mmCIF file of C-alpha atoms in Angstrom:
data_model
loop_
_atom_site.group_PDB
_atom_site.id
_atom_site.type_symbol
_atom_site.label_atom_id
_atom_site.label_comp_id
_atom_site.label_asym_id
_atom_site.label_seq_id
_atom_site.Cartn_x
_atom_site.Cartn_y
_atom_site.Cartn_z
ATOM 1 C CA MET A 1428 0.075 -0.078 0.328
ATOM 2 C CA ALA A 1429 0.991 3.577 -0.908
ATOM 3 C CA SER A 1430 0.203 7.192 -0.095
ATOM 4 C CA ILE A 1431 0.555 9.453 -3.097
ATOM 5 C CA LYS A 1432 1.313 13.033 -3.047
ATOM 6 C CA LEU A 1433 1.102 15.618 -6.161
ATOM 7 C CA SER A 1434 2.856 18.904 -5.516
ATOM 8 C CA LYS A 1435 2.199 21.503 -8.035
ATOM 9 C CA ILE A 1436 1.723 19.309 -11.251
ATOM 10 C CA SER A 1437 1.354 21.175 -14.590
ATOM 11 C CA LYS A 1438 1.345 19.746 -18.069
ATOM 12 C CA ASN A 1439 1.674 21.725 -20.968
ATOM 13 C CA PHE A 1440 1.077 20.083 -24.679
ATOM 14 C CA ALA A 1441 2.643 22.704 -27.088
ATOM 15 C CA ASP A 1442 0.871 26.043 -26.307
ATOM 16 C CA THR A 1443 -1.910 24.037 -24.446
ATOM 17 C CA ASN A 1444 -1.758 24.168 -20.876
ATOM 18 C CA VAL A 1445 -3.614 20.773 -19.804
ATOM 19 C CA LEU A 1446 -3.036 20.544 -15.930
ATOM 20 C CA LYS A 1447 -2.427 23.442 -13.789
ATOM 21 C CA ASN A 1448 -0.692 23.373 -10.381
ATOM 22 C CA ILE A 1449 -2.632 20.302 -9.107
ATOM 23 C CA ASP A 1450 -1.705 19.958 -5.649
ATOM 24 C CA PHE A 1451 -3.491 17.167 -3.027
ATOM 25 C CA ASP A 1452 -2.725 14.174 -1.033
ATOM 26 C CA ILE A 1453 -3.892 10.475 -1.417
ATOM 27 C CA CYS A 1454 -4.028 8.526 1.821
ATOM 28 C CA ASP A 1455 -2.592 4.985 2.093
ATOM 29 C CA GLY A 1456 -5.716 2.577 1.398
ATOM 30 C CA GLU A 1457 -8.159 5.452 0.107
ATOM 31 C CA PHE A 1458 -10.466 5.148 -2.887
ATOM 32 C CA LEU A 1459 -10.143 8.635 -4.537
ATOM 33 C CA THR A 1460 -11.836 9.205 -7.749
ATOM 34 C CA LEU A 1461 -11.097 11.792 -10.222
ATOM 35 C CA VAL A 1462 -14.314 13.245 -11.945
ATOM 36 C CA GLY A 1463 -14.624 15.804 -14.400
ATOM 37 C CA PRO A 1464 -16.219 16.321 -17.986
ATOM 38 C CA SER A 1465 -14.140 14.659 -21.103
ATOM 39 C CA GLY A 1466 -11.335 16.710 -22.002
ATOM 40 C CA CYS A 1467 -10.591 18.337 -18.372
ATOM 41 C CA GLY A 1468 -7.552 16.517 -17.852
ATOM 42 C CA LYS A 1469 -8.056 13.726 -15.385
ATOM 43 C CA SER A 1470 -6.735 10.695 -17.683
ATOM 44 C CA THR A 1471 -3.746 12.896 -18.283
ATOM 45 C CA LEU A 1472 -2.955 13.091 -14.532
ATOM 46 C CA LEU A 1473 -3.467 9.131 -13.915
ATOM 47 C CA ARG A 1474 -0.908 8.755 -16.379
ATOM 48 C CA ILE A 1475 1.570 10.996 -14.445
ATOM 49 C CA ILE A 1476 1.122 9.376 -11.504
ATOM 50 C CA ALA A 1477 1.738 6.081 -13.553
ATOM 51 C CA GLY A 1478 4.722 7.478 -14.907
ATOM 52 C CA LEU A 1479 3.240 7.103 -18.723
ATOM 53 C CA GLU A 1480 3.147 10.894 -19.049
ATOM 54 C CA VAL A 1481 6.057 13.271 -17.660
ATOM 55 C CA GLN A 1482 4.622 16.631 -15.857
ATOM 56 C CA SER A 1483 5.897 19.926 -17.180
ATOM 57 C CA GLN A 1484 6.630 20.759 -13.784
ATOM 58 C CA GLY A 1485 5.803 19.617 -10.222
ATOM 59 C CA ASP A 1486 6.691 16.589 -7.999
ATOM 60 C CA VAL A 1487 4.871 13.142 -7.819
ATOM 61 C CA LEU A 1488 5.403 11.363 -4.578
ATOM 62 C CA ILE A 1489 5.030 7.712 -3.495
ATOM 63 C CA SER A 1490 5.114 6.490 0.007
ATOM 64 C CA GLY A 1491 7.087 10.401 0.713
ATOM 65 C CA SER A 1492 9.739 9.299 -2.257
ATOM 66 C CA VAL A 1493 9.665 11.587 -5.328
ATOM 67 C CA VAL A 1494 9.331 9.035 -8.408
ATOM 68 C CA ASN A 1495 9.607 11.919 -10.970
ATOM 69 C CA SER A 1496 12.658 9.941 -12.766
ATOM 70 C CA ILE A 1497 11.548 6.398 -11.907
ATOM 71 C CA ARG A 1498 10.206 4.418 -14.923
ATOM 72 C CA ALA A 1499 6.445 3.175 -14.817
ATOM 73 C CA SER A 1500 7.659 -0.615 -14.623
ATOM 74 C CA GLN A 1501 9.718 0.403 -11.565
ATOM 75 C CA ARG A 1502 6.867 2.423 -9.530
ATOM 76 C CA ASP A 1503 5.131 -0.848 -8.505
ATOM 77 C CA LEU A 1504 1.684 0.807 -9.549
ATOM 78 C CA ALA A 1505 -0.768 -1.318 -11.371
ATOM 79 C CA MET A 1506 -3.254 0.485 -14.379
ATOM 80 C CA VAL A 1507 -6.588 -1.024 -15.473
ATOM 81 C CA PHE A 1508 -7.446 0.703 -19.006
ATOM 82 C CA GLN A 1509 -10.587 1.358 -20.348
ATOM 83 C CA SER A 1510 -10.026 -1.182 -23.366
ATOM 84 C CA TYR A 1511 -8.846 -3.612 -20.785
ATOM 85 C CA ALA A 1512 -6.021 -4.349 -22.922
ATOM 86 C CA LEU A 1513 -5.860 -7.815 -22.664
ATOM 87 C CA TYR A 1514 -3.775 -10.071 -25.179
ATOM 88 C CA PRO A 1515 -6.224 -11.701 -27.743
ATOM 89 C CA HIS A 1516 -4.367 -14.677 -28.273
ATOM 90 C CA LEU A 1517 -3.758 -15.564 -24.941
ATOM 91 C CA THR A 1518 -5.997 -17.718 -22.413
ATOM 92 C CA VAL A 1519 -7.230 -15.984 -19.241
ATOM 93 C CA ARG A 1520 -4.466 -17.934 -17.214
ATOM 94 C CA ARG A 1521 -1.728 -16.628 -19.543
ATOM 95 C CA ASN A 1522 -2.989 -13.245 -19.251
ATOM 96 C CA ILE A 1523 -3.064 -12.993 -15.670
ATOM 97 C CA GLU A 1524 0.362 -15.170 -15.623
ATOM 98 C CA THR A 1525 1.994 -12.425 -17.649
ATOM 99 C CA PRO A 1526 2.816 -9.718 -15.200
ATOM 100 C CA LEU A 1527 4.505 -12.167 -12.798
ATOM 101 C CA ARG A 1528 6.096 -14.389 -15.736
ATOM 102 C CA LEU A 1529 8.135 -10.950 -16.780
ATOM 103 C CA ARG A 1530 8.640 -9.833 -13.359
ATOM 104 C CA ASP A 1531 9.465 -13.319 -11.780
ATOM 105 C CA LEU A 1532 11.024 -15.493 -14.363
ATOM 106 C CA SER A 1533 14.607 -14.559 -15.975
ATOM 107 C CA PHE A 1534 14.680 -14.036 -20.003
ATOM 108 C CA TRP A 1535 15.887 -17.826 -20.321
ATOM 109 C CA GLU A 1536 13.484 -19.088 -17.751
ATOM 110 C CA ARG A 1537 10.623 -17.683 -20.017
ATOM 111 C CA LEU A 1538 11.832 -19.579 -22.983
ATOM 112 C CA PRO A 1539 9.436 -22.591 -24.129
ATOM 113 C CA LEU A 1540 11.697 -25.255 -24.237
ATOM 114 C CA LEU A 1541 15.321 -24.529 -22.624
ATOM 115 C CA GLY A 1542 13.404 -22.669 -19.721
ATOM 116 C CA ASN A 1543 12.346 -26.030 -18.416
ATOM 117 C CA LEU A 1544 15.802 -26.920 -18.096
ATOM 118 C CA ILE A 1545 17.117 -24.052 -15.473
ATOM 119 C CA PRO A 1546 17.037 -24.896 -11.928
ATOM 120 C CA GLY A 1547 14.689 -23.350 -9.738
ATOM 121 C CA ARG A 1548 12.237 -22.345 -12.357
ATOM 122 C CA SER A 1549 9.493 -25.191 -11.466
ATOM 123 C CA GLU A 1550 9.074 -23.724 -8.052
ATOM 124 C CA LYS A 1551 8.632 -20.079 -9.514
ATOM 125 C CA ILE A 1552 5.786 -21.472 -11.727
ATOM 126 C CA LYS A 1553 4.279 -23.033 -8.597
ATOM 127 C CA LEU A 1554 4.253 -19.700 -6.775
ATOM 128 C CA ILE A 1555 3.017 -18.181 -10.075
ATOM 129 C CA PHE A 1556 0.067 -20.663 -10.415
ATOM 130 C CA ASN A 1557 -0.886 -20.349 -6.575
ATOM 131 C CA ASP A 1558 -0.898 -16.528 -6.650
ATOM 132 C CA VAL A 1559 -3.141 -16.735 -10.036
ATOM 133 C CA GLU A 1560 -5.323 -19.133 -8.419
ATOM 134 C CA GLU A 1561 -5.702 -17.008 -5.391
ATOM 135 C CA VAL A 1562 -6.940 -13.921 -7.454
ATOM 136 C CA SER A 1563 -9.057 -15.975 -9.800
ATOM 137 C CA ASN A 1564 -11.089 -17.436 -6.751
ATOM 138 C CA THR A 1565 -11.338 -13.676 -5.298
ATOM 139 C CA LEU A 1566 -12.608 -12.550 -8.629
ATOM 140 C CA LYS A 1567 -14.756 -15.516 -9.128
ATOM 141 C CA ILE A 1568 -13.349 -16.460 -12.437
ATOM 142 C CA GLY A 1569 -12.122 -19.646 -11.802
ATOM 143 C CA GLU A 1570 -14.249 -21.299 -14.915
ATOM 144 C CA LEU A 1571 -12.745 -18.863 -17.507
ATOM 145 C CA MET A 1572 -9.386 -19.581 -16.912
ATOM 146 C CA ASN A 1573 -8.997 -21.499 -20.308
ATOM 147 C CA ARG A 1574 -10.603 -19.223 -22.530
ATOM 148 C CA LYS A 1575 -9.495 -16.369 -24.600
ATOM 149 C CA PRO A 1576 -10.631 -12.785 -24.264
ATOM 150 C CA GLY A 1577 -12.860 -13.144 -27.286
ATOM 151 C CA GLN A 1578 -15.008 -15.643 -25.864
ATOM 152 C CA LEU A 1579 -15.698 -13.514 -22.790
ATOM 153 C CA SER A 1580 -18.149 -10.713 -22.059
ATOM 154 C CA GLY A 1581 -17.844 -7.050 -21.117
ATOM 155 C CA GLY A 1582 -18.156 -7.835 -17.283
ATOM 156 C CA GLN A 1583 -15.802 -10.920 -17.890
ATOM 157 C CA ARG A 1584 -13.186 -9.085 -19.693
ATOM 158 C CA GLN A 1585 -13.177 -6.456 -16.647
ATOM 159 C CA ARG A 1586 -12.627 -9.072 -14.032
ATOM 160 C CA VAL A 1587 -9.955 -10.425 -16.299
ATOM 161 C CA ALA A 1588 -8.048 -6.962 -16.394
ATOM 162 C CA LEU A 1589 -8.280 -6.314 -12.805
ATOM 163 C CA GLY A 1590 -7.033 -9.818 -11.762
ATOM 164 C CA ARG A 1591 -4.055 -9.198 -13.931
ATOM 165 C CA ALA A 1592 -3.310 -5.855 -11.871
ATOM 166 C CA MET A 1593 -4.255 -7.753 -8.706
ATOM 167 C CA VAL A 1594 -1.916 -10.639 -9.132
ATOM 168 C CA ARG A 1595 1.029 -8.208 -8.732
ATOM 169 C CA LYS A 1596 0.110 -6.988 -5.297
ATOM 170 C CA PRO A 1597 0.793 -3.426 -6.803
ATOM 171 C CA ARG A 1598 1.440 -0.315 -4.007
ATOM 172 C CA ALA A 1599 -1.974 0.982 -5.484
ATOM 173 C CA PHE A 1600 -4.450 0.550 -8.312
ATOM 174 C CA LEU A 1601 -4.855 2.864 -11.089
ATOM 175 C CA MET A 1602 -8.087 2.920 -12.908
ATOM 176 C CA ASP A 1603 -9.047 4.889 -15.971
ATOM 177 C CA GLU A 1604 -12.520 4.757 -16.870
ATOM 178 C CA PRO A 1605 -12.683 0.914 -16.783
ATOM 179 C CA LEU A 1606 -16.534 0.422 -16.542
ATOM 180 C CA SER A 1607 -17.366 2.810 -19.272
ATOM 181 C CA ASN A 1608 -17.553 0.018 -22.160
ATOM 182 C CA LEU A 1609 -20.231 -1.970 -20.186
ATOM 183 C CA ASP A 1610 -24.012 -1.766 -20.141
ATOM 184 C CA ALA A 1611 -25.740 0.125 -17.531
ATOM 185 C CA ALA A 1612 -27.277 -2.595 -15.840
ATOM 186 C CA LEU A 1613 -23.683 -4.460 -15.492
ATOM 187 C CA ARG A 1614 -21.768 -0.840 -14.586
ATOM 188 C CA VAL A 1615 -24.101 -0.962 -11.635
ATOM 189 C CA HIS A 1616 -23.311 -4.122 -10.676
ATOM 190 C CA MET A 1617 -19.578 -3.618 -11.203
ATOM 191 C CA ARG A 1618 -19.503 -0.595 -8.783
ATOM 192 C CA SER A 1619 -20.511 -2.540 -5.893
ATOM 193 C CA GLU A 1620 -17.917 -5.450 -6.657
ATOM 194 C CA LEU A 1621 -15.060 -2.605 -7.096
ATOM 195 C CA ALA A 1622 -16.137 -1.105 -3.903
ATOM 196 C CA GLU A 1623 -16.132 -4.474 -2.208
ATOM 197 C CA LEU A 1624 -12.868 -5.176 -3.722
ATOM 198 C CA HIS A 1625 -10.932 -2.283 -2.419
ATOM 199 C CA ARG A 1626 -12.568 -3.195 1.240
ATOM 200 C CA SER A 1627 -11.308 -6.567 0.864
ATOM 201 C CA LEU A 1628 -7.797 -5.411 -0.491
ATOM 202 C CA GLY A 1629 -6.936 -2.412 1.483
ATOM 203 C CA THR A 1630 -5.171 -1.073 -1.308
ATOM 204 C CA THR A 1631 -4.719 2.628 -2.819
ATOM 205 C CA PHE A 1632 -7.467 3.246 -5.701
ATOM 206 C CA ILE A 1633 -7.255 5.991 -7.839
ATOM 207 C CA TYR A 1634 -10.186 5.767 -10.321
ATOM 208 C CA VAL A 1635 -10.959 8.055 -13.225
ATOM 209 C CA THR A 1636 -14.348 8.473 -14.295
ATOM 210 C CA HIS A 1637 -16.892 11.205 -16.317
ATOM 211 C CA ASP A 1638 -19.822 9.222 -14.736
ATOM 212 C CA GLN A 1639 -20.256 11.089 -11.392
ATOM 213 C CA ALA A 1640 -22.845 8.295 -9.829
ATOM 214 C CA GLU A 1641 -19.869 6.070 -9.906
ATOM 215 C CA ALA A 1642 -17.831 8.566 -7.978
ATOM 216 C CA LEU A 1643 -20.232 9.609 -5.556
ATOM 217 C CA THR A 1644 -21.226 5.396 -5.055
ATOM 218 C CA MET A 1645 -17.603 4.234 -4.584
ATOM 219 C CA SER A 1646 -15.266 6.951 -3.236
ATOM 220 C CA ASP A 1647 -13.849 7.556 -0.065
ATOM 221 C CA ARG A 1648 -12.995 11.443 -1.697
ATOM 222 C CA MET A 1649 -13.716 12.700 -4.913
ATOM 223 C CA ALA A 1650 -12.005 15.169 -6.821
ATOM 224 C CA VAL A 1651 -14.066 17.436 -9.196
ATOM 225 C CA MET A 1652 -11.857 18.526 -12.102
ATOM 226 C CA MET A 1653 -12.831 21.280 -14.596
ATOM 227 C CA ASP A 1654 -10.440 22.569 -17.276
ATOM 228 C CA GLY A 1655 -7.204 21.342 -15.843
ATOM 229 C CA GLU A 1656 -7.983 22.310 -12.201
ATOM 230 C CA ILE A 1657 -9.267 20.750 -9.101
ATOM 231 C CA LEU A 1658 -12.515 22.835 -8.452
ATOM 232 C CA GLN A 1659 -13.407 21.072 -4.997
ATOM 233 C CA LEU A 1660 -11.991 17.852 -3.117
ATOM 234 C CA GLY A 1661 -13.898 16.213 -0.457
ATOM 235 C CA ALA A 1662 -16.182 13.373 0.593
ATOM 236 C CA PRO A 1663 -19.004 12.594 -1.959
ATOM 237 C CA ASP A 1664 -21.976 13.494 0.244
ATOM 238 C CA GLU A 1665 -20.156 16.724 1.153
ATOM 239 C CA ILE A 1666 -19.674 17.776 -2.276
ATOM 240 C CA TYR A 1667 -23.078 17.052 -3.335
ATOM 241 C CA ALA A 1668 -24.705 18.878 -0.355
ATOM 242 C CA ASN A 1669 -22.491 21.754 -0.168
ATOM 243 C CA PRO A 1670 -20.925 22.704 -3.799
ATOM 244 C CA MET A 1671 -18.528 25.264 -3.548
ATOM 245 C CA ASP A 1672 -18.465 26.419 -7.079
ATOM 246 C CA GLN A 1673 -21.407 26.596 -9.532
ATOM 247 C CA ARG A 1674 -19.549 24.507 -11.770
ATOM 248 C CA VAL A 1675 -19.645 21.843 -9.333
ATOM 249 C CA ALA A 1676 -23.171 21.809 -8.386
ATOM 250 C CA GLU A 1677 -24.369 21.433 -12.050
ATOM 251 C CA PHE A 1678 -21.856 18.688 -12.806
ATOM 252 C CA VAL A 1679 -22.488 16.677 -9.351
ATOM 253 C CA GLY A 1680 -26.218 15.309 -9.032
ATOM 254 C CA SER A 1681 -28.779 13.615 -11.540
ATOM 255 C CA PRO A 1682 -30.763 15.181 -12.490
ATOM 256 C CA LYS A 1683 -29.012 18.414 -12.309
ATOM 257 C CA ILE A 1684 -29.574 21.084 -9.703
ATOM 258 C CA ASN A 1685 -32.183 23.619 -10.387
ATOM 259 C CA LEU A 1686 -30.527 27.068 -11.037
ATOM 260 C CA LEU A 1687 -32.422 30.363 -11.093
ATOM 261 C CA PRO A 1688 -31.233 33.886 -11.416
ATOM 262 C CA ALA A 1689 -31.726 36.074 -8.513
ATOM 263 C CA ASP A 1690 -30.459 39.900 -7.235
ATOM 264 C CA VAL A 1691 -29.449 41.082 -4.034
ATOM 265 C CA THR A 1692 -30.617 44.751 -3.431
ATOM 266 C CA THR A 1693 -28.942 47.240 -1.673
ATOM 267 C CA ARG A 1694 -30.368 46.406 1.602
ATOM 268 C CA GLY A 1695 -29.183 42.814 1.283
ATOM 269 C CA ASP A 1696 -32.416 41.078 0.477
ATOM 270 C CA ILE A 1697 -32.191 38.428 -1.623
ATOM 271 C CA CYS A 1698 -35.240 38.622 -4.312
ATOM 272 C CA PHE A 1699 -36.421 36.507 -6.841
ATOM 273 C CA MET A 1700 -39.315 37.360 -9.191
ATOM 274 C CA ASP A 1701 -39.759 40.292 -7.371
ATOM 275 C CA ARG A 1702 -40.212 38.125 -4.080
ATOM 276 C CA ARG A 1703 -38.000 38.294 -1.029
ATOM 277 C CA VAL A 1704 -36.521 34.867 0.288
ATOM 278 C CA PRO A 1705 -37.000 35.386 3.985
ATOM 279 C CA GLY A 1706 -34.631 34.855 6.605
ATOM 280 C CA LEU A 1707 -31.649 35.681 4.779
ATOM 281 C CA SER A 1708 -29.426 38.301 3.497
ATOM 282 C CA ILE A 1709 -26.505 38.879 1.373
ATOM 283 C CA ALA A 1710 -23.816 41.883 2.027
ATOM 284 C CA SER A 1711 -22.638 42.224 -1.413
ATOM 285 C CA PRO A 1712 -25.793 43.697 -3.871
ATOM 286 C CA GLY A 1713 -25.754 42.581 -7.572
ATOM 287 C CA PRO A 1714 -27.020 39.541 -9.715
ATOM 288 C CA ILE A 1715 -26.552 35.978 -8.092
ATOM 289 C CA MET A 1716 -27.868 32.554 -8.971
ATOM 290 C CA MET A 1717 -30.165 30.575 -6.552
ATOM 291 C CA GLY A 1718 -29.616 26.865 -6.497
ATOM 292 C CA VAL A 1719 -32.094 24.190 -5.109
ATOM 293 C CA ARG A 1720 -32.007 20.305 -5.950
ATOM 294 C CA PRO A 1721 -34.970 18.386 -7.313
ATOM 295 C CA GLU A 1722 -35.707 16.807 -4.049
ATOM 296 C CA HIS A 1723 -35.956 19.688 -1.724
ATOM 297 C CA VAL A 1724 -38.590 21.418 -4.078
ATOM 298 C CA LEU A 1725 -41.552 20.190 -1.928
ATOM 299 C CA ILE A 1726 -45.518 19.499 -3.480
ATOM 300 C CA SER A 1727 -46.721 20.024 -0.375
ATOM 301 C CA ASP A 1728 -47.783 22.940 2.206
ATOM 302 C CA PRO A 1729 -45.041 25.307 3.049
ATOM 303 C CA ILE A 1730 -42.847 24.226 6.103
ATOM 304 C CA GLY A 1731 -40.614 26.933 7.505
ATOM 305 C CA ASN A 1732 -39.721 30.072 5.453
ATOM 306 C CA GLY A 1733 -39.223 30.021 1.647
ATOM 307 C CA ILE A 1734 -40.879 30.614 -1.441
ATOM 308 C CA GLU A 1735 -44.116 29.213 -2.942
ATOM 309 C CA MET A 1736 -44.529 29.444 -6.452
ATOM 310 C CA LYS A 1737 -47.119 28.189 -9.391
ATOM 311 C CA CYS A 1738 -45.484 26.158 -12.113
ATOM 312 C CA GLU A 1739 -46.788 23.998 -15.491
ATOM 313 C CA VAL A 1740 -45.913 20.590 -15.921
ATOM 314 C CA PHE A 1741 -44.555 20.076 -19.421
ATOM 315 C CA HIS A 1742 -42.497 17.002 -19.229
ATOM 316 C CA ILE A 1743 -42.880 13.364 -16.316
ATOM 317 C CA GLU A 1744 -39.824 11.028 -16.192
ATOM 318 C CA ASN A 1745 -41.214 7.847 -14.483
ATOM 319 C CA LEU A 1746 -38.164 6.113 -12.796
ATOM 320 C CA GLY A 1747 -40.554 3.687 -11.119
ATOM 321 C CA SER A 1748 -39.621 4.549 -7.074
ATOM 322 C CA HIS A 1749 -40.026 8.038 -7.977
ATOM 323 C CA PHE A 1750 -40.902 10.728 -10.878
ATOM 324 C CA TYR A 1751 -39.322 13.792 -12.158
ATOM 325 C CA LEU A 1752 -41.244 16.597 -13.201
ATOM 326 C CA HIS A 1753 -39.987 19.192 -15.551
ATOM 327 C CA CYS A 1754 -41.810 22.388 -14.850
ATOM 328 C CA ILE A 1755 -41.828 26.189 -16.179
ATOM 329 C CA LEU A 1756 -42.606 28.654 -13.612
ATOM 330 C CA SER A 1757 -45.947 30.491 -14.285
ATOM 331 C CA GLY A 1758 -45.261 34.022 -15.838
ATOM 332 C CA THR A 1759 -41.548 33.252 -16.840
ATOM 333 C CA GLU A 1760 -39.306 30.855 -19.383
ATOM 334 C CA TYR A 1761 -37.234 29.329 -15.862
ATOM 335 C CA ARG A 1762 -37.432 25.985 -15.862
ATOM 336 C CA LEU A 1763 -37.072 23.594 -12.912
ATOM 337 C CA ILE A 1764 -37.075 19.749 -11.887
ATOM 338 C CA VAL A 1765 -39.316 18.350 -8.973
ATOM 339 C CA ARG A 1766 -38.930 15.094 -7.505
ATOM 340 C CA ALA A 1767 -42.322 13.424 -6.523
ATOM 341 C CA SER A 1768 -43.451 10.548 -5.120
ATOM 342 C CA PRO A 1769 -45.693 7.960 -7.275
ATOM 343 C CA LYS A 1770 -49.058 9.022 -4.904
ATOM 344 C CA GLN A 1771 -47.978 12.620 -5.801
ATOM 345 C CA ALA A 1772 -47.510 11.926 -9.495
ATOM 346 C CA ALA A 1773 -50.624 9.834 -9.661
ATOM 347 C CA GLU A 1774 -52.675 13.391 -9.960
ATOM 348 C CA ILE A 1775 -50.522 15.172 -12.109
ATOM 349 C CA SER A 1776 -50.710 14.950 -15.903
ATOM 350 C CA ILE A 1777 -48.626 16.830 -18.657
ATOM 351 C CA GLY A 1778 -50.029 20.518 -18.637
ATOM 352 C CA SER A 1779 -50.964 20.489 -15.025
ATOM 353 C CA SER A 1780 -50.552 23.616 -13.062
ATOM 354 C CA ILE A 1781 -49.022 23.040 -9.577
ATOM 355 C CA SER A 1782 -47.809 24.762 -6.361
ATOM 356 C CA ILE A 1783 -44.491 24.425 -5.219
ATOM 357 C CA PHE A 1784 -42.532 25.484 -2.190
ATOM 358 C CA ILE A 1785 -38.766 25.753 -1.921
ATOM 359 C CA ASN A 1786 -37.497 26.042 1.901
ATOM 360 C CA SER A 1787 -34.866 28.538 2.440
ATOM 361 C CA ASP A 1788 -32.746 26.384 4.287
ATOM 362 C CA HIS A 1789 -32.214 24.346 0.996
ATOM 363 C CA LEU A 1790 -31.391 27.228 -1.218
ATOM 364 C CA ILE A 1791 -27.535 27.669 -2.055
ATOM 365 C CA TYR A 1792 -26.025 30.680 -4.009
ATOM 366 C CA PHE A 1793 -23.432 31.555 -6.289
ATOM 367 C CA GLY A 1794 -21.906 34.706 -7.236
ATOM 368 C CA SER A 1795 -21.226 36.356 -10.662
ATOM 369 C CA ASN A 1796 -17.565 34.606 -10.486
ATOM 370 C CA LYS A 1797 -19.420 31.261 -9.839
ATOM 371 C CA ILE A 1798 -18.040 30.696 -6.316
ATOM 372 C CA ARG A 1799 -20.265 29.983 -3.183
ATOM 373 C CA ILE A 1800 -21.877 32.792 -1.101
ATOM 374 C CA PHE A 1801 -22.979 32.262 2.200
ATOM 375 C CA PRO A 1802 -25.810 34.243 3.263
ATOM 376 C CA SER A 1803 -26.362 35.661 6.851
ATOM 377 C CA GLN A 1804 -29.452 35.297 8.855
ATOM 378 C CA SER A 1805 -31.702 37.990 9.113
ATOM 379 C CA GLU A 1806 -34.898 38.404 11.016
ATOM 380 C CA GLN A 1807 -37.156 35.300 11.180
ATOM 381 C CA LEU A 1808 -40.421 35.992 9.368
ATOM 382 C CA THR A 1809 -43.731 33.921 9.481
ATOM 383 C CA PRO A 1810 -44.498 32.337 6.237
ATOM 384 C CA LYS A 1811 -47.739 33.861 4.281
ATOM 385 C CA THR A 1812 -48.192 32.017 1.153
ATOM 386 C CA GLN A 1813 -49.685 33.670 -1.856
ATOM 387 C CA ASP A 1814 -48.628 37.067 -1.433
ATOM 388 C CA ASN A 1815 -46.755 38.698 -3.970
ATOM 389 C CA ILE A 1816 -44.261 41.236 -2.123
ATOM 390 C CA LYS A 1817 -42.567 43.763 -4.040
ATOM 391 C CA CYS A 1818 -39.104 43.640 -3.287
ATOM 392 C CA ASP A 1819 -37.922 47.296 -3.524
ATOM 393 C CA PRO A 1820 -34.066 48.052 -2.951
ATOM 394 C CA LYS A 1821 -35.092 51.119 -0.705
ATOM 395 C CA VAL A 1822 -37.721 49.426 1.463
ATOM 396 C CA GLN A 1823 -37.193 46.244 3.625
ATOM 397 C CA PRO A 1824 -40.330 44.180 3.140
ATOM 398 C CA ALA A 1825 -42.110 43.651 6.462
ATOM 399 C CA ILE A 1826 -43.065 40.084 5.991
ATOM 400 C CA GLY A 1827 -42.334 36.818 4.437
ATOM 401 C CA LEU A 1828 -43.896 34.851 1.764
#
């Protein structure tokens, strides 16, 4: 096992700056996911850690030692690729054995006929066989050992690729979108298997994906990358609940967070559609964005301080256990998504007009620079539904909504 430290890593391809001053630590035994849209630099960063790319500046440290000048083959890291990279002409057993044969057998011992005559080779082959059997039992691929990759399904090939990485007992596993070639149902299954495998091995995992669902479900921590930068690093539930950047809020979560334009008056009132968000104030006046997750928009009576509005349903998504209602706020072009239970959705159809309520405790705010704004508490106000209070920058509203 190993801890990995990235210190001020940058990477340029000609005039293109792909990575910009990446700096963070990966703890020993941690499952860390690098997540972000295609082209954000996450695979390049993984290849730098593996030693397959050379950074333009900065240091990679493994267990406290700088490895910038150490070749990939000597870093004792195992990489699992998106394409699996299996040898098509070899059986599953020989595919898994190959890293051990290259590492543990000399050139002469690897020769098909002469190798058998070298003293000590048979003992090495026996140890390799035992290691491969142990891995095959862990991954439950024992019945596949005599097949070739062309005879395997996508999920089976993925297990073989994992087995080839595991058999070396590396200090860390590096995985570059290993599930992206699988169908949706198999991806869900393999997510749980990878998480269970990490817990059983206790080895450091660094996992690259563009699928935020994989990052949320498997990681101890996740790093959200965009445009070559780490926007936020933390536990999945913390990043989902408390995004520090508007781009993080939009990327993490499915369906996307609802974002609505609002304004802060000179008195600090937060105003949306000429209505004040009660109980809160922001010191700096100007335009802001107001975000709320679909599950926090209520189709029910108001609870606490917040905003009640009317909207029209133009699309309904049935996910079985719950529904997503796509709505347009009455009198505007603003769209938002509302989560509804099957019981609530049974009474709603496309074209229905519904009342929704957003508790101000669940609202989050972003400035014009897309950075999170934290409002302060103003006086507590009693909600008064169906009142359209004008949000005048010169007059402090006396009551809530």
